[in-house]
Coordinates of C-alpha atoms and ligand atoms in Angstrom, one line a residue:
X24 CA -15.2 0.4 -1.3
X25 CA -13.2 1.3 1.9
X26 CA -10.3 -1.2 2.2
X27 CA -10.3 -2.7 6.0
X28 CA -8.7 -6.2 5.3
X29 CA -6.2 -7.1 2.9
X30 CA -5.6 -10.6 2.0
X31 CA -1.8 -11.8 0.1
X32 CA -1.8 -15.0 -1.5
X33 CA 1.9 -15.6 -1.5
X34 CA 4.6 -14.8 1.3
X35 CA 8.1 -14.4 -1.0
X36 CA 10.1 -11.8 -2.5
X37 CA 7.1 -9.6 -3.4
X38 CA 4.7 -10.3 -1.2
X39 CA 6.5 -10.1 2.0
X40 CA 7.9 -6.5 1.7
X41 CA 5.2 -5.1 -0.5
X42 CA 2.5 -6.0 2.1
X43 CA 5.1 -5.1 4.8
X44 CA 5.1 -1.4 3.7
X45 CA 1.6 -1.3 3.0
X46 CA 0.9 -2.5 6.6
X47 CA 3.3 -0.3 7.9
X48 CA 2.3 3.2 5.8
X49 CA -0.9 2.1 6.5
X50 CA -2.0 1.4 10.6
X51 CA -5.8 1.8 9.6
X52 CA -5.5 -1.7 7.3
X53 CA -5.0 -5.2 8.8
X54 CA -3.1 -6.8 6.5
X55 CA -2.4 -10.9 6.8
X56 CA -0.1 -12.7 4.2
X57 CA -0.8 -16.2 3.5
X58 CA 1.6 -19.0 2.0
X59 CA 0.8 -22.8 1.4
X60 CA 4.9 -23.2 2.7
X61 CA 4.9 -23.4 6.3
X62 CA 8.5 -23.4 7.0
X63 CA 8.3 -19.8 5.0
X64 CA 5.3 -18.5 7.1
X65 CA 7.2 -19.9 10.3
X66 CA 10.4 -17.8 9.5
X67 CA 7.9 -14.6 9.0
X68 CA 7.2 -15.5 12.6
X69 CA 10.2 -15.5 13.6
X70 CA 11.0 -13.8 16.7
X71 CA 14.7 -12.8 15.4
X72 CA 14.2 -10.4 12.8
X73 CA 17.2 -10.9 11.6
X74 CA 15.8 -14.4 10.6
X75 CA 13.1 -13.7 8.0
X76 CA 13.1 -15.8 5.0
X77 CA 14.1 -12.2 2.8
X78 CA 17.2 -10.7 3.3
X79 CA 16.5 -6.9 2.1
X80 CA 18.3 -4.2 3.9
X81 CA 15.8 -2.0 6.6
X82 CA 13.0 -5.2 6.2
X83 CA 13.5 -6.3 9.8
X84 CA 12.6 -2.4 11.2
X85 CA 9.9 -2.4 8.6
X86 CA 8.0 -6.3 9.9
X87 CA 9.1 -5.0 13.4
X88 CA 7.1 -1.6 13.1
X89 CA 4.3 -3.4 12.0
X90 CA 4.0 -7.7 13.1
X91 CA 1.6 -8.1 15.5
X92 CA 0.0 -4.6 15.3
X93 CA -2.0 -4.9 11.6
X94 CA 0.4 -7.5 10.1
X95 CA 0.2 -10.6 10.3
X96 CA 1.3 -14.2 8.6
X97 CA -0.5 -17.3 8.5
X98 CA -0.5 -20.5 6.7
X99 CA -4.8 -20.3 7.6
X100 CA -5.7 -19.2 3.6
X101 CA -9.5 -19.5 3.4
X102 CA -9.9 -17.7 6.9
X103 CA -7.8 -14.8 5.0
X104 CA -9.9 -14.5 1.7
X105 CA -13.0 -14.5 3.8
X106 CA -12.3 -11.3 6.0
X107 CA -10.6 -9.8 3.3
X108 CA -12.1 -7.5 1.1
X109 CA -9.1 -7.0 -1.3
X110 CA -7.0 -9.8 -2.1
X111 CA -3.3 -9.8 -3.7
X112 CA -2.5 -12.4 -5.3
X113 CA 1.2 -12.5 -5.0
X114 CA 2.6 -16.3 -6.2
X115 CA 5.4 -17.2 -8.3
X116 CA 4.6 -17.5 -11.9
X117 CA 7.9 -19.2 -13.4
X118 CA 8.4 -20.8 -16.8
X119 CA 6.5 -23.4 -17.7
X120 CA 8.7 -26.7 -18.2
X121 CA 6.3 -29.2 -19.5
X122 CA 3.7 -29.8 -22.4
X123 CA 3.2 -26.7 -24.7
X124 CA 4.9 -23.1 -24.5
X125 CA 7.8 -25.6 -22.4
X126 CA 10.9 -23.5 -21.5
X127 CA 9.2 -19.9 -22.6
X128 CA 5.2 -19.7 -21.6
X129 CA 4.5 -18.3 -17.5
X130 CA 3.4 -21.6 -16.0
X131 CA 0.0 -20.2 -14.8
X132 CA -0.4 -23.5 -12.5
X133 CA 0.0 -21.5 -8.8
X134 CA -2.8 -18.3 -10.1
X135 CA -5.0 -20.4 -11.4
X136 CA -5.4 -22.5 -8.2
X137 CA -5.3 -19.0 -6.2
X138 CA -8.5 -18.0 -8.3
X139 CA -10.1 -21.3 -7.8
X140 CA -9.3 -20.8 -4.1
X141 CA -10.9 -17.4 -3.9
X142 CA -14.2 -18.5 -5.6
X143 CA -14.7 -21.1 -3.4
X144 CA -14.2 -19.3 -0.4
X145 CA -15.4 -15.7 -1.2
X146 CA -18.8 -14.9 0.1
X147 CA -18.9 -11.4 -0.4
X148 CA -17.7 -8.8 -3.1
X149 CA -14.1 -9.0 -3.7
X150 CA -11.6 -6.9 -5.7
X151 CA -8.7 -9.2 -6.8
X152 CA -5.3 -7.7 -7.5
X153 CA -3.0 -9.5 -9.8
X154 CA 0.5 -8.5 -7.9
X155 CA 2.4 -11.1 -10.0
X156 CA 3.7 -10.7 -13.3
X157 CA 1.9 -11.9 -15.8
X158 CA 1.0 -12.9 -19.3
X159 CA -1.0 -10.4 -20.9
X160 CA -4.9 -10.7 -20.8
X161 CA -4.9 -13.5 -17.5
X162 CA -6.7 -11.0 -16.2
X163 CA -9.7 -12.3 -18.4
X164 CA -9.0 -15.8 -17.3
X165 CA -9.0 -15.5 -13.8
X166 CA -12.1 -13.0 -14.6
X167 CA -13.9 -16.2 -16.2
X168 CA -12.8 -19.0 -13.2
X169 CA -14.1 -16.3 -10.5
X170 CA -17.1 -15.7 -11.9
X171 CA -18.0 -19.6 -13.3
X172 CA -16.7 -21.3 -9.7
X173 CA -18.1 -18.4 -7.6
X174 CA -20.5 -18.5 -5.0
X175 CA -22.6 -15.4 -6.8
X176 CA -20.5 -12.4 -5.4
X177 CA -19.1 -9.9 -7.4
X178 CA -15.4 -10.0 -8.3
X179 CA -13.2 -6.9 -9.8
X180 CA -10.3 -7.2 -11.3
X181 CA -7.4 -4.9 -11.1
X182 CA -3.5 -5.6 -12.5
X183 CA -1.3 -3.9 -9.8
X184 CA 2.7 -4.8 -10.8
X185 CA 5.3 -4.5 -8.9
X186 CA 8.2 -2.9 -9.8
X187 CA 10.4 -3.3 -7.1
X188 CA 14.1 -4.6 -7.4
X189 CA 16.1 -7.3 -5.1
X190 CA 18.3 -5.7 -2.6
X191 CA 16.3 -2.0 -3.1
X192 CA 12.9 -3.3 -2.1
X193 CA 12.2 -0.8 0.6
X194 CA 13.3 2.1 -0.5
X195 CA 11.5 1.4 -4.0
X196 CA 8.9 0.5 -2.4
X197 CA 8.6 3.6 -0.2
X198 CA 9.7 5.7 -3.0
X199 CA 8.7 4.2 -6.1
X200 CA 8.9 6.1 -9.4
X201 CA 5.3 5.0 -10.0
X202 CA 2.5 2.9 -8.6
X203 CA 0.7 1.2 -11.6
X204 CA -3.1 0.5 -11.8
X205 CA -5.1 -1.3 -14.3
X206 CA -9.0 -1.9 -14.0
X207 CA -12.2 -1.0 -15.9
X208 CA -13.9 -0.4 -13.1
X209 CA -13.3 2.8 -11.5
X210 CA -14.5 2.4 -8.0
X211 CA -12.3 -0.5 -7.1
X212 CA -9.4 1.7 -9.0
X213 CA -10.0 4.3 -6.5
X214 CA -10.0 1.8 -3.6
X215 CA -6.6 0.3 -5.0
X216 CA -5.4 4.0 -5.3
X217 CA -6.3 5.1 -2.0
X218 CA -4.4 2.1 -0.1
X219 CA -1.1 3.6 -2.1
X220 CA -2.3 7.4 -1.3
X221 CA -1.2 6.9 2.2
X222 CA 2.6 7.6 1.2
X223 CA 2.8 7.7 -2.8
X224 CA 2.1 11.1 -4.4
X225 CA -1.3 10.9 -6.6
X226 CA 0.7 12.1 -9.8
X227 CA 2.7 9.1 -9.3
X228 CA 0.1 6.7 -9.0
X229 CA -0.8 6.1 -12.4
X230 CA -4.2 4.0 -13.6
X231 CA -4.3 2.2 -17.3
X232 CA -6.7 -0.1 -18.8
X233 CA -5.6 -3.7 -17.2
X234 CA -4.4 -4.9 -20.7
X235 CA -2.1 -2.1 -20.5
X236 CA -1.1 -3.0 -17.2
X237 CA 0.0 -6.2 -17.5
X238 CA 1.7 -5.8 -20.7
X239 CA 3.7 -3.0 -19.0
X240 CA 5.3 -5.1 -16.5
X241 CA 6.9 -7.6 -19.3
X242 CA 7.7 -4.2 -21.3
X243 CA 9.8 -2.7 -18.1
X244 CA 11.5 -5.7 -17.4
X245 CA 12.4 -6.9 -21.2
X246 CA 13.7 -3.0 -21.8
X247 CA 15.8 -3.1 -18.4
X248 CA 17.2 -6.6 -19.4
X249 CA 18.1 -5.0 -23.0
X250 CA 20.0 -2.5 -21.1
X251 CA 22.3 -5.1 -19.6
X252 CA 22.5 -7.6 -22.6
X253 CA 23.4 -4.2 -25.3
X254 CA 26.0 -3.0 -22.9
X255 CA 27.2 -6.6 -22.4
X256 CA 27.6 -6.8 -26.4
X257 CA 29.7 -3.9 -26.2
X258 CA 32.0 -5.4 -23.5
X259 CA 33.3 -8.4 -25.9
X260 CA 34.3 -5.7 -28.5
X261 CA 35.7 -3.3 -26.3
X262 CA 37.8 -6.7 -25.1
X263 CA 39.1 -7.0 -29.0
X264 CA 39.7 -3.3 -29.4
X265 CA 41.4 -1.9 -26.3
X266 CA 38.6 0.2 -25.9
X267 CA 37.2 0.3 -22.1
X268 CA 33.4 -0.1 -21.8
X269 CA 33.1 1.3 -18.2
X270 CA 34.1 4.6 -20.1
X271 CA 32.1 3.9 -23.4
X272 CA 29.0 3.5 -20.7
X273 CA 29.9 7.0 -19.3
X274 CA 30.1 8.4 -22.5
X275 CA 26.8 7.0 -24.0
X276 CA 25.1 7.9 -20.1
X277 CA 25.7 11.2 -20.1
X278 CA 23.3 11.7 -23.2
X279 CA 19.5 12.6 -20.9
X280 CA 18.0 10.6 -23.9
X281 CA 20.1 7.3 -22.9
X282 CA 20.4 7.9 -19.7
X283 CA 23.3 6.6 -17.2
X284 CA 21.3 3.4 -15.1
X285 CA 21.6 0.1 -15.8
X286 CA 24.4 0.3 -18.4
X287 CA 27.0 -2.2 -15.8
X288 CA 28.6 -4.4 -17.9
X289 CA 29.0 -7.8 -16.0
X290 CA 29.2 -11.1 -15.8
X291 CA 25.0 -11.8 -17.1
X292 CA 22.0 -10.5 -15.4
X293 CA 20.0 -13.3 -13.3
X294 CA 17.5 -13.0 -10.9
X295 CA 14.0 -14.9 -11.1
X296 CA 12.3 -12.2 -13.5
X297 CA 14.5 -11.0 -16.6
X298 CA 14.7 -14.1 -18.2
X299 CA 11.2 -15.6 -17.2
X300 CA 9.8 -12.4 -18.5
X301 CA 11.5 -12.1 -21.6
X302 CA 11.1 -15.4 -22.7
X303 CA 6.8 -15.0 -21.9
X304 CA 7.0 -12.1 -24.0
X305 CA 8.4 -14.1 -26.9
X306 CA 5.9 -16.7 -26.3
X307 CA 3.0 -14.3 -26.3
X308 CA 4.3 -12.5 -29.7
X309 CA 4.9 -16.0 -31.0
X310 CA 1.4 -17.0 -30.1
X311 CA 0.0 -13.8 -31.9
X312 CA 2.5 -14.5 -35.2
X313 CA 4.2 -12.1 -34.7
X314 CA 8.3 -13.8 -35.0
X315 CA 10.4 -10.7 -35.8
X316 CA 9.1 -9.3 -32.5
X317 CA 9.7 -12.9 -31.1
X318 CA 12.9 -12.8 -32.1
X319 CA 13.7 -9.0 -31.6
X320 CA 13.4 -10.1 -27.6
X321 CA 15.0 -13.3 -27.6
X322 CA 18.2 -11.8 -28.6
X323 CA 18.0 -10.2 -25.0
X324 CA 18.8 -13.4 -23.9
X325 CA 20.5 -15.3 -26.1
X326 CA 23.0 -12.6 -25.5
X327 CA 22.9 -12.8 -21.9
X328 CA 23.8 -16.8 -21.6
X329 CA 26.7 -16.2 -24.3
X330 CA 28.0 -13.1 -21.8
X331 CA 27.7 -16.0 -18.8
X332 CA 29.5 -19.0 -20.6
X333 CA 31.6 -16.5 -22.1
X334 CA 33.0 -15.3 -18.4
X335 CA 33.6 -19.1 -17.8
X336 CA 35.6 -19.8 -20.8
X337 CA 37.8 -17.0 -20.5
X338 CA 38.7 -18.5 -17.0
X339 CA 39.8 -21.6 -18.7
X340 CA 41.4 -20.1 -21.4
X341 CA 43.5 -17.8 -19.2
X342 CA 44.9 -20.6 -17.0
X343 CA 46.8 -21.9 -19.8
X344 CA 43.4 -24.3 -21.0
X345 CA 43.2 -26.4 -18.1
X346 CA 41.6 -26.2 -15.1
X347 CA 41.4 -29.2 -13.8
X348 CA 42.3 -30.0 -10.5
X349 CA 42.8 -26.6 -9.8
X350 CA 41.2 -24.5 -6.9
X351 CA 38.9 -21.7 -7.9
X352 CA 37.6 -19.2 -5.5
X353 CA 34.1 -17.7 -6.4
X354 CA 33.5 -15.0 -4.2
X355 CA 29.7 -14.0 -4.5
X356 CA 26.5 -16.7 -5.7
X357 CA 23.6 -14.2 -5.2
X358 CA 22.0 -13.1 -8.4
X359 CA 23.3 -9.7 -7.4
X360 CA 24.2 -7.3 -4.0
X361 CA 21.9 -7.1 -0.9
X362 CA 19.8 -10.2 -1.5
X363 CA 20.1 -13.5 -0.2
X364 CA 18.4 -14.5 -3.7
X365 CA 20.5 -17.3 -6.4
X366 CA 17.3 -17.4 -8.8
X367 CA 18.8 -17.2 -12.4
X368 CA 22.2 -16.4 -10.6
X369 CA 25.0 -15.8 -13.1
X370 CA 27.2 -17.8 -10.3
X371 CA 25.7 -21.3 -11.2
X372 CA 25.7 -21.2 -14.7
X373 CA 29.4 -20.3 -14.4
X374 CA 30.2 -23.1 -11.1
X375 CA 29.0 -25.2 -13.7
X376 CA 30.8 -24.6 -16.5
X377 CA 34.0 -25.0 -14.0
X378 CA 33.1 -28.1 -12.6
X379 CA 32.2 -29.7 -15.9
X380 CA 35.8 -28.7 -16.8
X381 CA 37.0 -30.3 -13.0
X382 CA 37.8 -27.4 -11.5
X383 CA 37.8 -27.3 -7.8
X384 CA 35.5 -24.5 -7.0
X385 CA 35.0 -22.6 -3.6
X386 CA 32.8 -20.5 -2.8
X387 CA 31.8 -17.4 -0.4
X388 CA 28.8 -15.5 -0.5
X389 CA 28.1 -13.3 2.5
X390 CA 24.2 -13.9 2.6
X391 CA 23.7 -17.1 0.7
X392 CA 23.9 -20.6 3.0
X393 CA 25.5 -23.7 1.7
X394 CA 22.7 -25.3 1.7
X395 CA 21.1 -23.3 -0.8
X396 CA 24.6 -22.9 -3.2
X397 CA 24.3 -26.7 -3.0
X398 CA 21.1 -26.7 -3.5
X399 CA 21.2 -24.5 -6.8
X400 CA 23.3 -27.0 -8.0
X401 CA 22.8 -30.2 -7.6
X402 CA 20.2 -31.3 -10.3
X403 CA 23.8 -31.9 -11.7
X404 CA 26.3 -31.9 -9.9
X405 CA 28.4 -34.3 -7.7
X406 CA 28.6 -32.2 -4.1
X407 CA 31.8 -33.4 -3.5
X408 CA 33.3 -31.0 -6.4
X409 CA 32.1 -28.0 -4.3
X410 CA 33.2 -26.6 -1.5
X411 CA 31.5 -23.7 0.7
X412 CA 33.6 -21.4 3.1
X413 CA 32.8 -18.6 5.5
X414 CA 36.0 -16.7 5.7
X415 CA 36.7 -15.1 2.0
X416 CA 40.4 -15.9 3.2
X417 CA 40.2 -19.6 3.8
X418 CA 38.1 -19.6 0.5
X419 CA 41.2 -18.2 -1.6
X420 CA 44.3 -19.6 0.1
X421 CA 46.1 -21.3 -2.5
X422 CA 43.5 -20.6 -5.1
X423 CA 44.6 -20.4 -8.9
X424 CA 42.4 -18.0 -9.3
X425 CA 39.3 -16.1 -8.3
X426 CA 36.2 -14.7 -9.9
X427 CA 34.2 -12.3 -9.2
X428 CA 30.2 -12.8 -9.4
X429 CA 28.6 -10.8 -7.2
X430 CA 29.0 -7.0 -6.4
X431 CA 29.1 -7.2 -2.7
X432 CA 30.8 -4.0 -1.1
X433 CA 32.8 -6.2 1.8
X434 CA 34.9 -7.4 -1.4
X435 CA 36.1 -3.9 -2.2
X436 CA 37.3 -4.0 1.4
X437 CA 39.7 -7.2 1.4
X438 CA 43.3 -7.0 2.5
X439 CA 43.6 -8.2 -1.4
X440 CA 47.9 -8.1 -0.6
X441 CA 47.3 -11.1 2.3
X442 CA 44.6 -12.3 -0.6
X443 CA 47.8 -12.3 -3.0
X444 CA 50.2 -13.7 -0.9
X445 CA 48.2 -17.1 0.3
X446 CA 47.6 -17.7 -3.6
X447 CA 48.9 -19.9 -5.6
X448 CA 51.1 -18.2 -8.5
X449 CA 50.2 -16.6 -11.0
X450 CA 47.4 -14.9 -9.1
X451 CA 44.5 -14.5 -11.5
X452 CA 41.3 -12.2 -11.0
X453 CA 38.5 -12.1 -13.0
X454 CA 36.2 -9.9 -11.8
X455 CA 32.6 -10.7 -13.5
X456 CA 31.4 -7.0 -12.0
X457 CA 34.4 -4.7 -12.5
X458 CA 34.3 -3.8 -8.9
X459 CA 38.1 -3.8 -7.8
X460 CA 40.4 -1.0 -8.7
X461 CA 42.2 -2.5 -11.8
X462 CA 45.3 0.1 -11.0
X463 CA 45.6 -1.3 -7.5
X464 CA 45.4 -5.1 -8.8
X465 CA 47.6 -5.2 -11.1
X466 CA 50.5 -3.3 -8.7
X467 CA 49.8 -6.1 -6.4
X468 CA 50.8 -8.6 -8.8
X469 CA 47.5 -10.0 -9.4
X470 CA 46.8 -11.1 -13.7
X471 CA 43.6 -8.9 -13.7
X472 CA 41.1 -9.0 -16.2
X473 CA 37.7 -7.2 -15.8
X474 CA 34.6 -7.4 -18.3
X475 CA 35.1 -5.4 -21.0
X476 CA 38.4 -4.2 -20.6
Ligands
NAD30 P1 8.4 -16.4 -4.5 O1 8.6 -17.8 -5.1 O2 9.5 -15.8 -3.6 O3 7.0 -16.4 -3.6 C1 5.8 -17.0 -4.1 C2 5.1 -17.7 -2.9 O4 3.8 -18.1 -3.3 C3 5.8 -18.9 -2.4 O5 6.2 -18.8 -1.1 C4 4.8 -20.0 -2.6 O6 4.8 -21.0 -1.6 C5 3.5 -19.2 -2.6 N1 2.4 -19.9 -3.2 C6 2.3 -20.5 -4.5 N2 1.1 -20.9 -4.7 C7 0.3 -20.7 -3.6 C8 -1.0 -20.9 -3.3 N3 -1.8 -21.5 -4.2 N4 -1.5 -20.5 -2.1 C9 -0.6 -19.9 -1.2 N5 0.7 -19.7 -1.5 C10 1.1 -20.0 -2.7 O7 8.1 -15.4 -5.7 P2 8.4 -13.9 -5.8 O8 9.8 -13.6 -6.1 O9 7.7 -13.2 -4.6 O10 7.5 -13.5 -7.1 C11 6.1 -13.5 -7.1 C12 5.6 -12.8 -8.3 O11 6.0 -11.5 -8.4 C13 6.1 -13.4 -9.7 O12 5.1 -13.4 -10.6 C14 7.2 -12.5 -10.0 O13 7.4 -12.5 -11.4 C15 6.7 -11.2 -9.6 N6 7.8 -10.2 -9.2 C16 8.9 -10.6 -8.6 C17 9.9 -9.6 -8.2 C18 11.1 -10.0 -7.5 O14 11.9 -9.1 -7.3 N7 11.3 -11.2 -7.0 C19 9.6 -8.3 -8.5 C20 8.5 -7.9 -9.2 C21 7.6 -8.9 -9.5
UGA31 C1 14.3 -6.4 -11.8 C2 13.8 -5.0 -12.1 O1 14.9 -4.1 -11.9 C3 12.6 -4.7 -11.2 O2 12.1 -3.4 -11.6 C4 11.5 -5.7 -11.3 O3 10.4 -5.5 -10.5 C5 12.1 -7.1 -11.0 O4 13.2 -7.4 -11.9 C6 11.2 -8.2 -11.2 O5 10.2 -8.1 -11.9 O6 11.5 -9.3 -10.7 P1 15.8 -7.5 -9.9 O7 15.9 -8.7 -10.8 O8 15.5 -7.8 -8.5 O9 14.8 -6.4 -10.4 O10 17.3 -6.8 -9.9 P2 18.0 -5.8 -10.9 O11 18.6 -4.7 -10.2 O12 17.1 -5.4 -12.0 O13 19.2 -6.7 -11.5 C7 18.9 -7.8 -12.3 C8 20.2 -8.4 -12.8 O14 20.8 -7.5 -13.8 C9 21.2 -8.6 -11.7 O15 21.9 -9.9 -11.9 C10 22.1 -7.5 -11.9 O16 23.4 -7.7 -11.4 C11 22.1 -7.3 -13.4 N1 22.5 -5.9 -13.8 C12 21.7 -4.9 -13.5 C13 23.7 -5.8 -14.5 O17 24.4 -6.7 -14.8 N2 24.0 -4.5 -15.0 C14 23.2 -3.4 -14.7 O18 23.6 -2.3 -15.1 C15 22.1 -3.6 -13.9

């Protein structure tokens, strides 16, 4: 089938820049994403592209390229799955927290509702592209609602992933190591294919069974997050034994079979996926009996909140056990550089720990509002504890200390001497990212300590 119309069920993190490349590489397709959130679909709108409701750097040249001309975002979902003749559906898919598989199953809720949406509207063949991440074998439940709530037409399903990461996003997406394809039916595999075959090489567009699929996405992310988590074990021993784990990750890099990426020992990984991911998998293996490799994966994480809590405790610890009442700077609350995302971020776990122990805390994040920061915490929290600043200097003056929990570039830039000098004394750093130049610190006058080190 020749694609014309693409639908997008889902206007966030995914399906905002995926379906923004795809309309942009591809001029021939009219693509329209659709959201149930019209506050998100109003700030795709938005006349200022430096407004949109993603922060990812070269989006705004991308949407301007391409809004208006075969682009387009609506809130108008039926009229979309009617014209369209493939359909992404591109909804969040986070852990379940009630009733069975609480705390570790994909709450299937949003997809589910997307399929029964698309049956009801559809009135001619469809091919329906799961874009989310997702469980293993949903593809033969979403198979079952379209065809039992349908209106007779024929439905396809195919398991396109997404591997893109936060902060990257276009330049993964217009170079991605691979495009991934799953189906059993090989003429709406070729349609998928051909969309990508506009700017992806064919030998990098590679097509698997749709089991396969799926289970590939949860594989990708569980062995990227095992990257983090193993290098993060190594940072509490190199911290007993003098040894320095940014060198024991160049060492272990430089072997082609390792492999130098994603070996940054930090502060905990976050971000809306890693953990959401792993944790499916370990319900899935769980539900099949299968508890070593359960537990195998778990570890991933388990080793991940003792790396955050760990961070926090070592703050306290440092500042002679006691930090209450005192003022500590937090520079950084995205989940990691370039995004305005806090999903999972490492920052909140830690604010938390701090404020439990009555710190003051302050923070600065170039990208993230305050609304959000205080939004992200306070399920808990008393706002009164936390302050937001937009001037990094007004945020440490007379600060204890500061930590570090994002790896923004504009901190490597500071005048960290006029940082020193407004700050209370001792000066204490503890940089959850091992960005700043230890050497340089520490001739300051600053008491340094770095992850791992
Ligand atoms: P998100 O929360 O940013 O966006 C999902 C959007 O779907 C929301 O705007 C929500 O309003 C909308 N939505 C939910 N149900 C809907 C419905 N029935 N009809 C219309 N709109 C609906 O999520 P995201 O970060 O874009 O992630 C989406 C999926 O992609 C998840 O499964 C995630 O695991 C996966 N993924 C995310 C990333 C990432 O970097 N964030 C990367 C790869 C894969
Ligand atoms: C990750 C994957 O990299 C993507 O391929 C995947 O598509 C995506 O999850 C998803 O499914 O959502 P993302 O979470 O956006 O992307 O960002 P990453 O670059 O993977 O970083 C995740 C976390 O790990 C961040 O907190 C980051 O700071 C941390 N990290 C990463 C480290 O602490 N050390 C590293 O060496 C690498």
């Amino acid at each position: 089938m020749k694609i014309k119309n693409i639908c997008c069920i889902g206007a966030g993190y995914v399906g905002g820049p995926t379906m923004a490349v795809i309309a942009q590489k591809c001029p021939n397709i009219n693509v329209t994403v659709v959201d149930l959130n019209e506050a998100r679909i109003t700030a795709w709108n938005n006349p200022d592209f430096e407004k949109l409701p993603v922060y990812e750097p070269g989006l705004d040249e991308v949407v301007k390229e391409a809004r208006g001309r075969n682009l387009f975002f609506s809130t108008d979902v039926d009229k979309a799955i009617e014209e369209a003749e493939m359909i992404f559906i591109s909804v969040n898919t986070p852990t379940k927290m009630y009733g069975a598989g609480k705390g570790m199953a994909a709450d299937l809720k949003y997809i589910e509702l997307c399929a029964r949406q698309i049956a009801r509207v559809a009135k001619s063949d469809k091919i329906v592209v799961e874009k989310s991440t997702l469980p293993v074998r949903t593809a033969e439940a979403i198979k079952s609602i379209l065809d039992n709530t349908g209106n007779g037409v024929n439905f396809q399903i195919l398991s396109n992933p997404e591997f893109l990461a936060e902060g990257t996003a276009v330049t993964d997406l217009h170079n991605p190591d691979r495009v991934l394809i799953g189906g059993n039916n090989a003429e709406a595999i070729q349609s998928l294919v051909e969309v990508y075959a506009h700017w992806v090489a064919k030998d990098k567009i590679l097509t698997t069974n749709v089991w396969s699929s799926e289970l590939s996405k949860l594989t990708a992310n569980a062995f990227l997050a095992q990257r983090v988590s193993s290098i993060n074990a190594i940072s509490e021993l190199c911290e007993k034994t003098e040894a320095d784990v940014n060198e024991v990750a160049k060492a272990i890099g430089m072997d082609s079979r390792i492999g130098s990426k994603f070996l940054k020992a930090s502060v905990g990984f976050g971000g809306s996926c890693f953990q959401k991911d792993i944790l499916n998998l370990v319900y899935i293996a769980k539900s099949y009996g299968l508890n070593e490799v359960a537990d195998y994966w778990e570890q991933v994480v388990i080793m991940n909140d003792h790396q955050k809590h760990r961070f926090s405790k070592n703050i306290v610890q440092t500042l002679y056990n006691t930090v209450s009442g005192k003022r500590i700077a937090m520079l950084g609350w995205a989940f990691k550089k370039d995004t305005n995302d806090t999903r999972e971020s490492a920052a909140i776990t830690v604010a938390q720990d701090l404020i439990a122990e009555q710190a003051k805390v302050v923070v600065y994040d170039p990208k993230v509002s305050e609304n959000q920061i205080k939004f992200d915490l306070e399920q808990d929290h008393d706002n009164e504890i936390i302050e937001v600043g937009t001037n990094p200097y007004e945020v440490c003056k007379k600060a204890h200390a500061i930590a570090i929990l994002t790896e923004w570039d504009e901190f490597k830039t500071y005048d960290w001497q006029k940082i020193y000098d407004s700050m209370s004394k001792p000066a204490f750093v503890f940089d959850g990212r091992n960005l700043l130049d230890k050497q340089k610190m520490k001739e300051i006058g600053f008491v340094y300590s770095a992850v791992g080190s």
